[in-house]
Amino acid sequence: MDKIINLVGASGTGKTEIAKLLYAKGYNVIMSYTNRKPRFNGEWGHIFVKYIPKKWEKIIEGNLEIEKMIIDKTDMIACQEKYGNYYWATKDQYKNKGTSIYVVCPHGANEVKQNVKDADVVTIFLVCDEEERIKRIIKRDRSTKNGNMKYFEAEERAEKDTDYFKICKCDYVIDTNRYFMEVINLIESIIKEV
Ligand SMILES: Nc1ncnc2c1ncn2[C@@H]1O[C@H](COP(=O)(O)OP(=O)(O)OP(=O)(O)O)[C@@H](O)[C@H]1O
């Protein structure tokens, strides 16, 4: 049976770097589609598109039959809006691919559990001190070509996410205030247990 490992965590907890390291080790990474613009050239972890999958459905409002635009979720494992942008992934991105890593928000992780019946789904909640996350957000920005993010900007992003990721229904919690390799080892031991 395939496995999907949902990685959930606020900005700066290390989700993307962890996914990258697991990808380098041979795991399949589900790159979510998004209509948000890349933060910088070559940003890894998403498929950047300019559309959201739409279809039109006839609904009845009062005595009138009207056509309404809805998101076409037919092949999706999750579809969530975050801060005004959409993120989604499709079933073909994990089927027959062994263990897949999926970076997703708390509601998206629940959706995966509801929508996927032909794979084992495990949610790992990554947590990390806010001060450390702020440092990491700045470090990541500085490592890009034109990065000059100010402390208060990073603080704002970290705080906003602290709220968004306040609660997560999960199977495991990992504190990522530790070396990358320790985090990877913990995740791999969870993968073996599933
Ligand atoms: N355990 C760690 N030790 C040292 N540096 C780390 C660790 N985890 C992440 N970092 C660094 O912190 C920065 C942010 O990490 P990353 O981009 O993976 O965060 P993220 O959770 O994906 O954030 P976002 O939700 O904003 O995309 C990167 O530069 C990364 O290298």
mmCIF file of N, CA and C and ligand atoms in Angstrom, residues 9-19 36 39 43 46 82 103 126 132-133 135-141 143 157 161 165 176-181 183, ligand 1:
data_model
loop_
_atom_site.group_PDB
_atom_site.id
_atom_site.type_symbol
_atom_site.label_atom_id
_atom_site.label_comp_id
_atom_site.label_asym_id
_atom_site.label_seq_id
_atom_site.Cartn_x
_atom_site.Cartn_y
_atom_site.Cartn_z
ATOM 1 N N GLY A 9 3.214 22.421 9.425
ATOM 2 C CA GLY A 9 3.955 23.260 10.374
ATOM 3 C C GLY A 9 3.974 24.703 9.914
ATOM 4 N N ALA A 10 4.133 25.605 10.854
ATOM 5 C CA ALA A 10 4.148 27.038 10.530
ATOM 6 C C ALA A 10 5.408 27.390 9.758
ATOM 7 N N SER A 11 5.381 28.566 9.153
ATOM 8 C CA SER A 11 6.521 29.051 8.378
ATOM 9 C C SER A 11 7.796 29.012 9.219
ATOM 10 N N GLY A 12 8.841 28.410 8.650
ATOM 11 C CA GLY A 12 10.127 28.348 9.347
ATOM 12 C C GLY A 12 10.328 27.105 10.189
ATOM 13 N N THR A 13 9.337 26.219 10.221
ATOM 14 C CA THR A 13 9.543 24.975 10.990
ATOM 15 C C THR A 13 10.444 24.009 10.205
ATOM 16 N N GLY A 14 10.617 24.276 8.905
ATOM 17 C CA GLY A 14 11.558 23.469 8.130
ATOM 18 C C GLY A 14 10.931 22.493 7.156
ATOM 19 N N LYS A 15 9.636 22.619 6.923
ATOM 20 C CA LYS A 15 8.917 21.661 6.051
ATOM 21 C C LYS A 15 9.592 21.458 4.690
ATOM 22 N N THR A 16 9.892 22.587 4.034
ATOM 23 C CA THR A 16 10.419 22.495 2.667
ATOM 24 C C THR A 16 11.799 21.847 2.648
ATOM 25 N N GLU A 17 12.663 22.255 3.593
ATOM 26 C CA GLU A 17 14.008 21.671 3.633
ATOM 27 C C GLU A 17 13.937 20.179 3.947
ATOM 28 N N ILE A 18 13.018 19.813 4.833
ATOM 29 C CA ILE A 18 12.855 18.395 5.191
ATOM 30 C C ILE A 18 12.380 17.615 3.958
ATOM 31 N N ALA A 19 11.397 18.186 3.243
ATOM 32 C CA ALA A 19 10.891 17.515 2.035
ATOM 33 C C ALA A 19 12.017 17.356 1.008
ATOM 34 N N ARG A 36 -0.315 30.942 -6.203
ATOM 35 C CA ARG A 36 0.477 32.037 -5.642
ATOM 36 C C ARG A 36 1.753 32.180 -6.471
ATOM 37 N N ARG A 39 8.056 32.879 -4.425
ATOM 38 C CA ARG A 39 8.665 33.927 -3.588
ATOM 39 C C ARG A 39 9.950 34.435 -4.223
ATOM 40 N N GLU A 43 11.922 28.783 -6.826
ATOM 41 C CA GLU A 43 11.426 28.244 -5.547
ATOM 42 C C GLU A 43 10.982 26.797 -5.720
ATOM 43 N N HIS A 46 6.589 23.532 -5.185
ATOM 44 C CA HIS A 46 5.259 23.733 -5.756
ATOM 45 C C HIS A 46 5.313 23.659 -7.269
ATOM 46 N N LYS A 82 -5.145 29.568 1.313
ATOM 47 C CA LYS A 82 -4.398 30.116 2.451
ATOM 48 C C LYS A 82 -3.956 31.526 2.089
ATOM 49 N N VAL A 103 3.649 18.446 1.873
ATOM 50 C CA VAL A 103 3.638 19.632 2.733
ATOM 51 C C VAL A 103 2.273 20.290 2.603
ATOM 52 N N LEU A 126 4.924 19.616 12.764
ATOM 53 C CA LEU A 126 6.266 20.113 13.094
ATOM 54 C C LEU A 126 6.131 21.394 13.912
ATOM 55 N N GLU A 132 13.203 31.224 16.794
ATOM 56 C CA GLU A 132 14.045 30.433 15.875
ATOM 57 C C GLU A 132 13.457 30.479 14.454
ATOM 58 N N ARG A 133 12.139 30.419 14.356
ATOM 59 C CA ARG A 133 11.489 30.457 13.033
ATOM 60 C C ARG A 133 11.743 31.792 12.351
ATOM 61 N N LYS A 135 14.353 33.738 12.754
ATOM 62 C CA LYS A 135 15.753 33.703 12.280
ATOM 63 C C LYS A 135 15.849 32.920 10.986
ATOM 64 N N ARG A 136 15.145 31.794 10.915
ATOM 65 C CA ARG A 136 15.212 30.933 9.724
ATOM 66 C C ARG A 136 14.584 31.607 8.510
ATOM 67 N N ILE A 137 13.465 32.311 8.746
ATOM 68 C CA ILE A 137 12.773 32.985 7.627
ATOM 69 C C ILE A 137 13.715 34.051 7.036
ATOM 70 N N ILE A 138 14.406 34.772 7.928
ATOM 71 C CA ILE A 138 15.350 35.804 7.461
ATOM 72 C C ILE A 138 16.515 35.134 6.719
ATOM 73 N N LYS A 139 17.030 34.056 7.303
ATOM 74 C CA LYS A 139 18.167 33.345 6.688
ATOM 75 C C LYS A 139 17.796 32.864 5.282
ATOM 76 N N ARG A 140 16.605 32.304 5.162
ATOM 77 C CA ARG A 140 16.173 31.795 3.848
ATOM 78 C C ARG A 140 16.080 32.930 2.837
ATOM 79 N N ASP A 141 15.508 34.047 3.281
ATOM 80 C CA ASP A 141 15.359 35.192 2.375
ATOM 81 C C ASP A 141 16.731 35.721 1.949
ATOM 82 N N SER A 143 19.389 34.164 1.641
ATOM 83 C CA SER A 143 20.113 33.236 0.758
ATOM 84 C C SER A 143 19.628 33.347 -0.694
ATOM 85 N N ARG A 157 5.317 37.517 9.504
ATOM 86 C CA ARG A 157 4.976 36.252 8.847
ATOM 87 C C ARG A 157 4.916 35.109 9.867
ATOM 88 N N ASP A 161 1.476 32.952 11.008
ATOM 89 C CA ASP A 161 1.421 31.498 10.874
ATOM 90 C C ASP A 161 1.248 30.797 12.215
ATOM 91 N N PHE A 165 -1.505 27.956 12.448
ATOM 92 C CA PHE A 165 -1.118 26.570 12.772
ATOM 93 C C PHE A 165 -1.267 26.267 14.262
ATOM 94 N N THR A 176 11.215 20.691 15.819
ATOM 95 C CA THR A 176 12.317 20.807 14.841
ATOM 96 C C THR A 176 13.423 21.762 15.314
ATOM 97 N N ASN A 177 13.420 22.082 16.598
ATOM 98 C CA ASN A 177 14.550 22.836 17.171
ATOM 99 C C ASN A 177 15.728 21.888 17.352
ATOM 100 N N ARG A 178 16.155 21.277 16.301
ATOM 101 C CA ARG A 178 17.266 20.324 16.387
ATOM 102 C C ARG A 178 17.870 20.181 15.002
ATOM 103 N N TYR A 179 19.009 19.483 14.931
ATOM 104 C CA TYR A 179 19.684 19.316 13.638
ATOM 105 C C TYR A 179 18.761 18.623 12.644
ATOM 106 N N PHE A 180 18.919 19.048 11.369
ATOM 107 C CA PHE A 180 18.127 18.466 10.295
ATOM 108 C C PHE A 180 18.136 16.929 10.323
ATOM 109 N N MET A 181 19.353 16.376 10.471
ATOM 110 C CA MET A 181 19.456 14.918 10.345
ATOM 111 C C MET A 181 18.684 14.198 11.442
ATOM 112 N N VAL A 183 15.888 15.310 12.687
ATOM 113 C CA VAL A 183 14.478 15.382 12.273
ATOM 114 C C VAL A 183 14.208 14.312 11.210
HETATM 115 N N1 LIG B 1 16.459 22.166 11.721
HETATM 116 C C1 LIG B 1 16.982 23.230 11.081
HETATM 117 N N2 LIG B 1 18.228 23.647 11.361
HETATM 118 C C2 LIG B 1 18.759 24.708 10.724
HETATM 119 N N3 LIG B 1 18.157 25.429 9.769
HETATM 120 C C3 LIG B 1 16.903 25.063 9.445
HETATM 121 C C4 LIG B 1 16.247 23.949 10.070
HETATM 122 N N4 LIG B 1 15.018 23.817 9.527
HETATM 123 C C5 LIG B 1 14.910 24.795 8.599
HETATM 124 N N5 LIG B 1 16.047 25.542 8.544
HETATM 125 C C6 LIG B 1 16.300 26.682 7.640
HETATM 126 O O1 LIG B 1 15.265 27.624 7.855
HETATM 127 C C7 LIG B 1 14.843 28.192 6.615
HETATM 128 C C8 LIG B 1 13.338 27.964 6.457
HETATM 129 O O2 LIG B 1 13.082 26.561 6.290
HETATM 130 P P1 LIG B 1 11.953 26.046 5.288
HETATM 131 O O3 LIG B 1 11.977 26.876 4.032
HETATM 132 O O4 LIG B 1 12.101 24.585 5.150
HETATM 133 O O5 LIG B 1 10.659 26.402 6.155
HETATM 134 P P2 LIG B 1 9.132 26.111 5.811
HETATM 135 O O6 LIG B 1 8.553 25.484 7.036
HETATM 136 O O7 LIG B 1 9.007 25.363 4.542
HETATM 137 O O8 LIG B 1 8.568 27.604 5.666
HETATM 138 P P3 LIG B 1 7.393 28.203 4.705
HETATM 139 O O9 LIG B 1 6.099 27.672 5.240
HETATM 140 O O10 LIG B 1 7.521 29.684 4.925
HETATM 141 O O11 LIG B 1 7.688 27.803 3.297
HETATM 142 C C9 LIG B 1 15.665 27.543 5.508
HETATM 143 O O12 LIG B 1 16.729 28.403 5.170
HETATM 144 C C10 LIG B 1 16.173 26.275 6.170
HETATM 145 O O13 LIG B 1 17.420 25.889 5.633
#
